[in-house]
Coordinates of C-alpha atoms and ligand atoms in Angstrom, one line a residue:
X11 CA 34.6 26.0 33.1
X12 CA 38.2 26.5 33.8
X13 CA 39.8 29.1 31.7
X14 CA 38.4 27.9 28.4
X15 CA 34.7 28.1 28.4
X16 CA 32.9 24.8 27.0
X17 CA 31.2 25.3 23.9
X18 CA 29.2 22.6 21.9
X19 CA 30.1 24.6 18.7
X20 CA 33.5 26.0 19.5
X21 CA 33.9 29.6 18.4
X22 CA 36.7 29.9 15.6
X23 CA 39.7 32.1 15.9
X24 CA 39.2 35.5 14.6
X25 CA 40.5 35.0 10.8
X26 CA 40.4 36.7 7.7
X27 CA 40.1 34.9 4.3
X28 CA 43.2 33.4 3.2
X29 CA 44.5 35.1 0.2
X30 CA 45.9 31.6 -1.2
X31 CA 44.7 28.1 -1.6
X32 CA 46.5 25.4 0.3
X33 CA 46.2 21.7 0.6
X34 CA 45.9 21.0 4.1
X35 CA 43.4 18.2 4.6
X36 CA 42.1 16.2 7.6
X37 CA 44.0 13.0 8.2
X38 CA 43.4 10.5 10.7
X39 CA 46.2 8.5 12.3
X40 CA 45.2 4.9 12.9
X41 CA 43.2 4.3 16.3
X42 CA 42.1 8.1 16.5
X43 CA 39.5 8.9 14.1
X44 CA 38.2 12.3 14.5
X45 CA 34.7 11.3 12.8
X46 CA 32.2 13.6 11.3
X47 CA 29.6 15.5 13.5
X48 CA 26.4 17.0 12.9
X49 CA 25.5 19.9 15.3
X50 CA 22.1 21.3 15.6
X51 CA 21.6 24.5 17.6
X52 CA 18.2 25.0 19.2
X53 CA 18.4 28.7 20.2
X54 CA 15.5 28.8 22.5
X55 CA 15.0 28.7 26.4
X56 CA 12.1 29.0 28.8
X57 CA 14.2 31.7 30.4
X58 CA 17.7 33.1 30.4
X59 CA 20.0 32.2 33.2
X60 CA 22.0 35.0 34.5
X61 CA 25.2 33.5 34.0
X62 CA 24.8 32.3 30.4
X63 CA 26.1 33.9 27.1
X64 CA 25.0 31.0 24.9
X65 CA 23.2 32.0 22.0
X66 CA 19.9 31.3 23.6
X67 CA 16.6 33.5 23.5
X68 CA 13.2 33.5 24.9
X69 CA 10.0 33.9 22.8
X70 CA 6.7 34.7 24.4
X71 CA 4.4 31.8 23.6
X72 CA 7.4 29.8 22.1
X73 CA 9.0 29.9 18.5
X74 CA 7.4 28.9 15.4
X75 CA 8.9 25.2 15.6
X76 CA 7.3 24.0 12.1
X77 CA 9.0 26.9 10.4
X78 CA 12.3 26.4 12.3
X79 CA 12.1 22.7 11.3
X80 CA 11.8 23.8 7.7
X81 CA 14.8 26.1 7.9
X82 CA 16.8 23.1 9.7
X83 CA 16.1 20.7 6.9
X84 CA 17.1 23.4 4.4
X85 CA 20.3 24.0 6.1
X86 CA 21.2 20.4 6.3
X87 CA 20.5 20.0 2.6
X88 CA 23.3 22.9 2.1
X89 CA 25.6 21.2 4.4
X90 CA 25.3 17.8 2.7
X91 CA 26.3 19.6 -0.6
X92 CA 29.2 21.3 1.2
X93 CA 30.5 18.1 3.0
X94 CA 29.3 15.1 0.6
X95 CA 30.2 11.6 1.3
X96 CA 31.2 12.0 4.9
X97 CA 30.0 9.2 7.3
X98 CA 28.2 10.7 10.4
X99 CA 29.8 9.6 13.4
X100 CA 27.7 11.8 15.6
X101 CA 24.7 14.2 16.0
X102 CA 24.4 16.6 18.9
X103 CA 21.4 18.7 19.5
X104 CA 22.8 21.8 21.7
X105 CA 21.3 24.8 22.9
X106 CA 19.5 26.8 24.1
X107 CA 17.5 24.1 25.3
X108 CA 16.7 21.4 22.9
X109 CA 14.6 19.4 25.3
X110 CA 11.7 22.2 24.4
X111 CA 11.8 20.8 20.6
X112 CA 9.0 18.0 20.1
X113 CA 10.3 14.5 19.5
X114 CA 8.7 14.9 16.1
X115 CA 10.9 17.7 15.2
X116 CA 13.9 15.8 16.5
X117 CA 12.7 12.8 14.4
X118 CA 12.4 14.8 11.1
X119 CA 15.8 16.1 11.7
X120 CA 17.4 12.9 12.3
X121 CA 15.7 11.6 9.2
X122 CA 17.1 14.3 7.0
X123 CA 20.6 13.4 8.3
X124 CA 20.0 9.9 7.3
X125 CA 18.9 10.9 4.0
X126 CA 21.8 13.1 3.4
X127 CA 24.8 11.1 4.6
X128 CA 25.7 7.5 5.1
X129 CA 25.4 7.3 9.1
X130 CA 27.7 4.9 11.2
X131 CA 25.5 2.0 12.8
X132 CA 26.8 3.0 16.2
X133 CA 26.2 6.7 15.7
X134 CA 26.2 8.7 18.8
X135 CA 23.0 11.0 19.1
X136 CA 23.2 13.4 22.0
X137 CA 20.2 15.7 23.2
X138 CA 20.8 18.4 25.8
X139 CA 17.9 18.7 28.3
X140 CA 16.9 20.9 31.0
X141 CA 15.4 19.2 34.2
X142 CA 12.4 21.6 33.9
X143 CA 11.6 20.4 30.6
X144 CA 11.8 16.7 31.1
X145 CA 8.9 14.4 31.3
X146 CA 9.1 10.7 30.8
X147 CA 6.9 10.5 27.6
X148 CA 8.9 13.0 26.1
X149 CA 12.1 11.4 26.6
X150 CA 11.0 7.9 25.2
X151 CA 9.7 9.9 22.4
X152 CA 13.3 11.0 21.7
X153 CA 14.6 7.7 22.0
X154 CA 12.1 6.4 19.5
X155 CA 13.4 9.3 17.1
X156 CA 17.0 8.0 17.3
X157 CA 18.4 10.1 20.4
X158 CA 20.5 7.6 22.2
X159 CA 22.1 9.8 24.7
X160 CA 20.9 12.8 26.9
X161 CA 23.2 15.4 28.7
X162 CA 21.1 17.1 31.6
X163 CA 22.0 20.5 32.8
X164 CA 21.5 19.8 36.7
X165 CA 24.1 22.5 37.7
X166 CA 23.7 22.0 41.5
X167 CA 22.0 19.4 43.8
X168 CA 21.4 22.2 46.5
X169 CA 18.1 24.5 46.2
X170 CA 19.5 27.7 47.2
X171 CA 22.5 27.4 44.5
X172 CA 20.1 26.5 42.0
X173 CA 18.1 29.7 43.0
X174 CA 21.1 31.8 43.0
X175 CA 21.9 30.6 39.2
X176 CA 18.4 31.5 38.2
X177 CA 17.5 27.9 37.4
X178 CA 13.9 27.0 37.1
X179 CA 14.1 23.5 38.8
X180 CA 14.7 22.4 42.1
X181 CA 17.3 19.7 43.4
X182 CA 14.4 17.1 43.6
X183 CA 13.2 17.8 39.8
X184 CA 17.0 17.3 38.9
X185 CA 17.0 13.9 40.7
X186 CA 13.8 13.0 39.1
X187 CA 15.2 14.0 35.6
X188 CA 18.2 11.9 36.3
X189 CA 16.1 8.9 37.2
X190 CA 14.1 9.4 33.9
X191 CA 17.4 9.6 32.0
X192 CA 18.6 6.5 33.6
X193 CA 15.4 4.5 32.8
X194 CA 15.2 5.8 29.2
X195 CA 18.9 5.8 27.9
X196 CA 21.7 3.4 28.0
X197 CA 24.1 6.8 28.1
X198 CA 23.5 10.0 29.9
X199 CA 25.5 12.5 31.4
X200 CA 24.8 15.6 33.6
X201 CA 26.4 18.9 34.2
X202 CA 27.2 20.6 37.2
X203 CA 28.5 24.1 37.9
X204 CA 31.0 24.7 40.7
X205 CA 33.1 27.6 42.1
X206 CA 30.0 29.1 43.0
X207 CA 30.0 32.3 45.2
X208 CA 30.5 31.0 48.9
X209 CA 31.1 27.6 48.1
X210 CA 33.2 25.8 50.4
X211 CA 35.5 22.7 49.9
X212 CA 33.2 20.8 52.3
X213 CA 30.2 21.8 50.7
X214 CA 31.5 20.9 47.3
X215 CA 33.0 17.5 48.5
X216 CA 29.5 16.8 49.9
X217 CA 27.6 17.7 46.7
X218 CA 30.0 16.3 44.1
X219 CA 30.0 13.1 46.1
X220 CA 26.5 12.8 45.6
X221 CA 26.4 13.5 42.2
X222 CA 29.1 10.6 41.7
X223 CA 26.5 8.4 43.2
X224 CA 23.9 9.4 40.4
X225 CA 26.3 9.6 37.6
X226 CA 26.7 6.8 35.3
X227 CA 29.6 6.8 33.0
X228 CA 30.0 10.4 32.3
X229 CA 29.9 13.7 33.8
X230 CA 30.6 17.4 33.0
X231 CA 32.1 19.9 35.7
X232 CA 32.3 23.3 34.8
X233 CA 33.9 26.0 36.6
X234 CA 31.6 29.3 36.9
X235 CA 32.9 31.7 34.6
X236 CA 31.6 35.3 34.7
X237 CA 30.9 36.2 31.0
X238 CA 30.8 39.7 29.7
X239 CA 27.6 41.4 29.4
X240 CA 25.6 38.9 31.5
X241 CA 23.5 40.0 34.6
X242 CA 26.4 38.2 36.7
X243 CA 29.0 40.4 35.2
X244 CA 26.7 43.5 36.3
X245 CA 26.7 42.1 39.9
X246 CA 30.5 41.4 39.9
X247 CA 31.2 44.9 38.6
X248 CA 28.9 46.3 41.5
X249 CA 30.9 44.1 44.0
X250 CA 27.5 42.0 44.7
X251 CA 28.7 38.9 43.5
X252 CA 32.0 37.3 44.4
X253 CA 33.3 34.0 43.0
X254 CA 36.2 31.9 44.7
X255 CA 39.4 33.5 43.5
X256 CA 42.4 31.6 41.7
X257 CA 43.5 29.6 44.5
X258 CA 40.3 28.8 46.0
X259 CA 39.0 27.8 42.5
X260 CA 42.0 25.8 41.8
X261 CA 41.5 23.8 45.2
X262 CA 37.9 23.2 44.1
X263 CA 39.2 22.0 40.7
X264 CA 41.7 19.6 42.3
X265 CA 39.2 18.2 44.6
X266 CA 37.1 17.4 41.7
X267 CA 40.0 15.7 40.1
X268 CA 40.5 13.4 43.1
X269 CA 36.9 12.6 43.6
X270 CA 36.1 11.7 40.0
X271 CA 39.3 9.8 39.5
X272 CA 38.7 7.9 42.9
X273 CA 35.1 7.1 41.5
X274 CA 36.3 5.6 38.2
X275 CA 35.4 8.8 36.1
X276 CA 38.6 10.5 35.3
X277 CA 38.9 13.7 33.2
X278 CA 39.6 13.2 29.6
X279 CA 39.1 16.7 29.1
X280 CA 39.3 19.9 31.2
X281 CA 35.7 19.7 32.3
X282 CA 34.8 16.2 31.2
X283 CA 35.0 12.9 33.0
X284 CA 34.1 9.5 31.9
X285 CA 34.8 6.0 32.5
X286 CA 37.3 4.8 29.7
X287 CA 35.5 4.2 26.4
X288 CA 32.3 6.3 27.4
X289 CA 33.7 10.0 26.4
X290 CA 31.4 11.9 24.5
X291 CA 32.2 11.1 20.8
X292 CA 30.7 14.3 19.2
X293 CA 32.9 16.7 21.5
X294 CA 35.9 14.4 20.8
X295 CA 35.6 15.1 17.1
X296 CA 35.9 18.9 18.0
X297 CA 39.0 18.2 20.1
X298 CA 40.6 16.0 17.7
X299 CA 40.2 18.7 15.1
X300 CA 37.6 16.9 13.0
X301 CA 35.1 18.1 10.7
X302 CA 31.6 19.0 11.9
X303 CA 28.4 20.6 10.2
X304 CA 27.1 23.5 12.3
X305 CA 23.2 23.8 11.8
X306 CA 21.0 26.3 13.3
X307 CA 21.2 30.0 14.4
X308 CA 24.8 30.9 15.5
X309 CA 26.1 27.4 14.9
X310 CA 29.9 27.0 13.9
X311 CA 31.2 24.3 11.5
X312 CA 34.5 23.1 10.0
X313 CA 34.6 21.6 6.8
X314 CA 37.5 20.8 4.3
X315 CA 36.3 21.7 1.2
X316 CA 38.3 22.6 -2.2
X317 CA 41.6 21.8 -0.5
X318 CA 40.9 24.2 2.3
X319 CA 39.5 24.1 5.9
X320 CA 36.9 26.3 6.2
X321 CA 35.5 27.9 9.4
X322 CA 32.0 28.4 9.2
X323 CA 29.4 30.4 11.4
X324 CA 25.6 31.3 10.8
X325 CA 23.5 34.3 11.8
X326 CA 22.8 34.4 15.3
X327 CA 19.7 35.9 15.7
X328 CA 17.1 33.4 15.2
X329 CA 14.4 35.2 13.1
X330 CA 17.2 36.8 10.9
X331 CA 18.5 33.3 10.5
X332 CA 15.2 32.0 9.3
X333 CA 15.0 34.9 6.7
X334 CA 18.5 34.0 5.4
X335 CA 17.6 30.6 5.2
X336 CA 14.5 31.2 3.3
X337 CA 16.4 33.6 0.9
X338 CA 19.4 31.5 0.1
X339 CA 18.9 27.9 1.6
X340 CA 21.4 28.5 4.5
X341 CA 22.1 31.0 7.4
X342 CA 25.9 30.9 7.0
X343 CA 27.5 34.5 7.4
X344 CA 31.1 33.5 7.3
X345 CA 33.0 30.7 5.7
X346 CA 36.7 31.6 6.3
X347 CA 39.3 29.6 4.9
X348 CA 42.0 29.1 7.7
X349 CA 45.6 29.7 7.0
X350 CA 48.0 26.7 8.1
X351 CA 48.9 28.8 11.3
X352 CA 45.5 29.3 12.0
X353 CA 44.6 25.6 11.7
X354 CA 47.7 24.8 13.9
X355 CA 46.7 27.2 16.6
X356 CA 43.0 25.6 16.7
X357 CA 44.4 21.9 16.7
X358 CA 46.8 22.8 19.4
X359 CA 44.3 24.6 21.6
X360 CA 41.7 21.9 21.0
X361 CA 43.9 18.9 21.4
X362 CA 45.8 19.8 24.6
X363 CA 42.4 20.2 26.5
X364 CA 42.3 16.5 26.1
X365 CA 43.9 14.2 28.9
X366 CA 45.5 12.3 26.0
X367 CA 46.9 15.3 24.3
X368 CA 47.5 15.5 20.7
X369 CA 49.4 13.6 18.0
X370 CA 52.0 16.1 16.5
X371 CA 52.1 13.6 13.4
X372 CA 48.3 14.6 12.7
X373 CA 48.9 18.4 13.3
X374 CA 51.5 18.2 10.6
X375 CA 49.1 16.2 8.4
X376 CA 46.4 18.8 9.0
X377 CA 48.6 22.0 8.9
X378 CA 51.8 21.3 7.4
X379 CA 53.3 22.6 10.6
X380 CA 54.8 21.4 13.9
X381 CA 56.4 22.9 16.9
X382 CA 60.2 23.0 17.0
X383 CA 61.5 20.1 19.0
X384 CA 63.3 22.5 21.1
X385 CA 60.2 24.2 22.1
X386 CA 58.6 21.0 23.0
X387 CA 61.7 19.9 25.2
X388 CA 61.7 23.3 26.9
X389 CA 58.1 22.6 28.1
X390 CA 58.8 19.0 29.0
X391 CA 61.8 20.5 31.2
X392 CA 59.6 22.8 32.8
X393 CA 57.1 19.9 33.7
X394 CA 54.3 21.5 31.6
X395 CA 54.3 19.0 28.8
X396 CA 54.7 15.3 28.7
X397 CA 55.6 13.2 25.7
X398 CA 54.0 9.9 24.8
X399 CA 54.8 7.6 22.3
X400 CA 56.8 8.9 19.2
X401 CA 54.9 12.0 18.3
X402 CA 52.2 12.6 21.1
X403 CA 52.3 15.4 23.6
X404 CA 50.0 16.2 26.4
X405 CA 49.6 19.0 29.0
X406 CA 50.8 17.9 32.5
X407 CA 48.7 18.4 35.5
X408 CA 50.7 21.4 36.1
X409 CA 50.5 22.5 32.5
X410 CA 46.8 22.1 32.6
X411 CA 46.7 25.0 34.9
X412 CA 48.4 27.3 32.4
X413 CA 47.3 25.8 29.3
X414 CA 46.8 29.1 27.3
X415 CA 50.5 29.7 27.8
X416 CA 51.6 26.3 27.0
X417 CA 49.5 26.5 23.7
X418 CA 51.0 30.1 23.0
X419 CA 54.5 28.8 23.2
X420 CA 53.9 25.9 21.1
X421 CA 52.1 28.3 18.5
X422 CA 54.9 30.5 18.5
X423 CA 57.2 27.8 17.9
X424 CA 55.7 26.4 14.6
X425 CA 57.8 25.4 11.8
X426 CA 57.2 23.6 8.4
X427 CA 57.0 20.0 9.3
X428 CA 59.0 17.7 6.9
X429 CA 56.3 15.4 6.6
X430 CA 53.9 17.8 4.3
X431 CA 50.3 17.7 4.5
X432 CA 48.9 14.9 2.0
X433 CA 46.9 16.2 -0.9
X434 CA 44.0 14.1 -1.9
X435 CA 43.3 12.7 1.5
X436 CA 39.7 13.5 2.0
X437 CA 38.5 15.0 5.2
X438 CA 37.4 12.7 8.4
Ligands
SAM11 C1 24.2 25.0 26.4 S1 24.4 24.9 28.1 C2 23.3 23.6 28.6 C3 22.0 22.9 28.4 C4 20.7 23.5 29.1 N1 20.6 24.8 28.3 C5 21.0 23.8 30.6 O1 21.2 24.8 30.8 O2 20.6 22.9 31.1 C6 25.6 23.8 28.5 C7 26.2 23.9 29.9 O3 27.1 24.8 30.0 C8 27.3 25.3 31.4 N2 27.5 26.9 31.4 C9 26.7 27.7 30.7 N3 27.2 28.8 30.8 C10 28.0 28.6 31.9 C11 28.9 29.6 32.7 N4 29.0 31.0 32.7 N5 29.7 29.1 33.7 C12 29.9 27.8 33.8 N6 29.3 26.8 33.2 C13 28.4 27.3 32.2 C14 26.3 24.7 31.9 O4 26.5 23.5 33.0 C15 25.1 24.0 30.7 O5 24.6 22.8 31.5
SF4_12 S1 18.9 27.0 30.0 FE1 21.0 26.7 29.4 S2 21.3 27.6 27.5 FE2 19.2 28.5 28.5 S3 20.0 30.3 29.4 FE3 20.2 28.6 30.9 S4 22.0 28.0 30.9 FE4 22.0 29.3 29.1

C-alpha cells in the first residue's frame, strides 16, 4: 500500500456538519458511470495479523452469526430508505474475513439487497477470502448464493514471509485456494504484500513472477504499511522490524509496475492491476466518487440525500453496533453533510489514484468547484500531471510518487466552476 492505504470502505475526511444546504449532486459523464455499490463489513477474523489495523476482531467460539445476520438485514433496510431507487451495480463483502460467514448468511444478505433495490443484470458480487478459510464446498455455496468474484488474501508465496506476517496459512494452502477460486469463479483476484523486511529485488522479481503465472485478470499489490498501534509498529519502535526505506521501496514498486505491465496486468490504480475491462467495479465506484451504502460495524458510506452528499460511518465495536441496530434500526454514528470543498478534496484524492485520472467536468458537476487552470498548467509543466481530452487530468508516473502533494496543490487552487452543480440530477 504505497503512501495511501487500501480501504475497502475508504475513511471519510474529518469534517463537521455543514451549516448550510447545498445542491451538489452526483453526475455521471457519459461512458464513466460511477455506479452504486453496497459494502458489507464482516468484522471477524480467526486471528489478528500483526500489521493489520482494519476493523477486525477475534471472538472465542466465533460470533453469534444469526444475530449479526438479523442486524445486517435491518441495516440494509435502513439504507434502502436512505438511498431509494438506485440501481445496485456491485456488492462487496469485505472484512475482517467474510469467508468465515456461512454461504446461507451471504445468500440471505444478497436476497435482501435484491428485495431493496433494482439490481443490474451484470452486478459484480465480490467476497474477500482468507486461504485458510477456503474449502471447495464453501466456495460453491457462495457461488450458488450469488457471489461471482473472490479476492483472496494470499500476501506471499513464501512460507517464511507468511510466518513473519503472522498469517495462518502456508504458501501451499494459498496455491490450493487459488486453484479452488479458479475452478469456481470466472473472476478472481488475490492480494500480495511487498516491501517486507529484508525483501530483495531478486526475491520480489521471483515471487511476483510466480504470482503472475497464477493470476487471472486482476491482482492487488500492497506495499507493507506500518500502521500506528499495531504490533508491527511496536516492533519498529523498538528497532526490531525494519522495512525497506523510501528508495528501496520505490525500486520494488517500480519493478512491480514493469512486471505486471509486461504480463498484461497494468496498474489501473496505485495498488490494483487488471487486464483492461476486468477492473474491480466496486472499488471503481469509490475512486470515481460514486455513492455506496456501508453496512456493518465500522462501515463507511457516501450518499446524496436531500441535496447533500453525506459521509456516513457506523459504530466500530461489533457488539455495540448490534445494540444500536436493535435500538434504532441502524448502527450509524455519523452522517455528515460534506461541504463543496470537502467533496472536491475527496473526489480529487480518490480520482487521482486511478491511472485514468479524473474528469474535471465531473468534479465541477459534483462539487461546483474546479482547480484554477494555472495550477493545473503548473503541475503539467512540472511533469507531475498530464491532461487528457478536454477536461481529464491524471497523475504522471512521477506525480504518482508524490500524489498527496499533487492533490494538495489542486485542492488549494479550487475555485467556483462556471459550470454549476446541476440541481435535480439524482445520485449515481
Ligand atoms: C481486509 S484485508 C483482506 C482480507 C483478508 N482478511 C485477508 O487478510 O486475507 C485487505 C488486504 O489489505 C492488505 N493489508 C492489510 N493491512 C495491510 C498493511 N498494513 N500493509 C499492507 N497491506 C495491508 C492485505 O493484502 C489484505 O489482503
Ligand atoms: S485476516 Fe485480514 S482483516 Fe483479519 S487481521 Fe489479518 S489482514 Fe486483518
